[in-house]
């Protein structure tokens, strides 16, 4: 290769007209050139290249440019670096597009996605799905009712059928209730339903005052013996049937003198009701009623509404009553607007009287007429006095329980409402276990029917 470089350099340094073939001899006699020729001959074909250069006129014209191979190496490296850079940019861009846009089965970032609630019924409502239930596939072209539901509706749990299917809230761990003090086994209550005070409704058995005047709330009541003037504390644990763990903890780890109230939006309510009565508990069913700020605050699709006809509300009420066999009455939930409407409330009390069950008033508002109407129609009643766990801290709950004992000493009857939070049930079980015979007695709700003095 050195031979070629020298050859081309020499040719480029002279004018084409002055070039003499004799100069080949001079080149050939150059010892450096001869060495290069020998090297080329050893590798084969070197002499042929020299002869072709001597006789090619095109090569003579281009010999004025110095042939520098180092530049080609430099350009080659630049080309490689450039290609690598382009490939790197393409790779980074592809990865960014994948993570930002997503795969074909995911919506693009910023896309509107409708909330899919598995198996929701057409009449709305939410209750927790049964164990092992799977989401039903949506029918193509079927109208989606989710947009018509309130946010509070979506916050409840629901059945996969019936009152509607819904979102599932996070369940409570079984270990959350490990610290509860388990009471001794108690005598089971009479199995429900009792045929003498039952009629078959479209959604299941319904309580009914018999022709001879037997009232279901009395037959389903727990036997209770205590002096009439002994102060009494009633504890009602509400919102059961939504969480299996919390529901079973209340049924199994609280004494039978604690009354249990079940949500009509729960699942497996008949089974829970039977288990509760086997453990000696009186049971209630929660009755959702129209609040002042309805529909912003929506108690669900089974709620009784004041503008509805009496027949429609009675149908809803019967549907609720059929969910929990063997209950002794209903526990009002919300209802500030409904209970302030005399016509609607009067219709409700007439139906409860016919069904022969109790009304547990929640003091929905200062304008509520429900308690006065219940008394006038001789519907057995009790009234909530205290909510135990508005402040769910253990010390707060202990303080409220102490207040309940003190209040019962003066008023003779105190009715407490509690929720099945782990801290609430734990403190309740411990408080009950430490009650002294001189303290007010823990009583089922039927033991205080009509005993609370009202202004």
C-alpha angles and dihedrals in degrees: 000000000000087000091057092047092053092044094053093042092054094047092050092052095060133063116255092237094052094049110118127195088222088072086073087071090052090052092044091051091052105109092213091053092046090054090053091048091052089051092050092048091052090056093043133251098037094122093050090058090053093050092047090052092051093052103037114095093193090058090051090055093050094044091089089080117077110239104227113176093184089075091058091053090051093050090047091057091048090051091051092049091049093050091049090051093051091049091050093051090049092050094049091047092051093051092048091051091050095053096040099043100028132207125310094268094055127073117250118257109280094018118139111249123191118225109250114208111191117240098348113178120236092245093058129230132122132239129159116276120248118258112279094014114146130210112266113233115249117249113241112253093012116141116253113227096189093098089060094056125093123241091244088054089057091050092064126078122241150190122263085240139013114038087017143282123264154170117301120234120217109278124235117250117249090230090062088079098043094108095059117116106240114220126222119273115273137206111277119243122241112290115255143267102044106204096216091065100033137091126185113249130189090262100037142296116337130199115248134177106245125239088253092055100259109155120211094220091062095046093048093046124113117247108254130179123188135128111278092237095047110116111250134205119197119198118197117188108204139191095047124156094048098084116036093203095051092042094052091045090056093045097046104030102044124071119255092252088074111091118225125211121199129207115236086221092063128102132241089016096156090055092048091048092052092048091048093052090047087058092050099257125144110223137212133191119226115241114206113212135185114275127207093257096049127172092025087057103039121187091196140267095298093057118123111239126202096225092056123096117263090246092055093049091047090053090053091047092052090049089055094045091052093059095071116041117205099025121151097213150320130287113215115235119195108325104147091142098035097050090048090060108084096198095051094042093049090053090050093051092049089056093047089050091052090048091050098228138128130263115221106198118211098195090243094182144341088258095055115130095183099099095048092048092048091053092047092051092043094242108160109247147180128188130220112240104175142018108219105201110031080122101040099195115120094238090049091052092048090051092051092050090052089051090051092056091049093048092049091057090062104030096035092221131055123174116200127196118208136175125224097255113147092240092049096050091044094053091042093054092049094046092050091049091055099047111130123221087244092057123088110283123250107242139183116249095253089060090068099042109146093353099110111097113232128198 
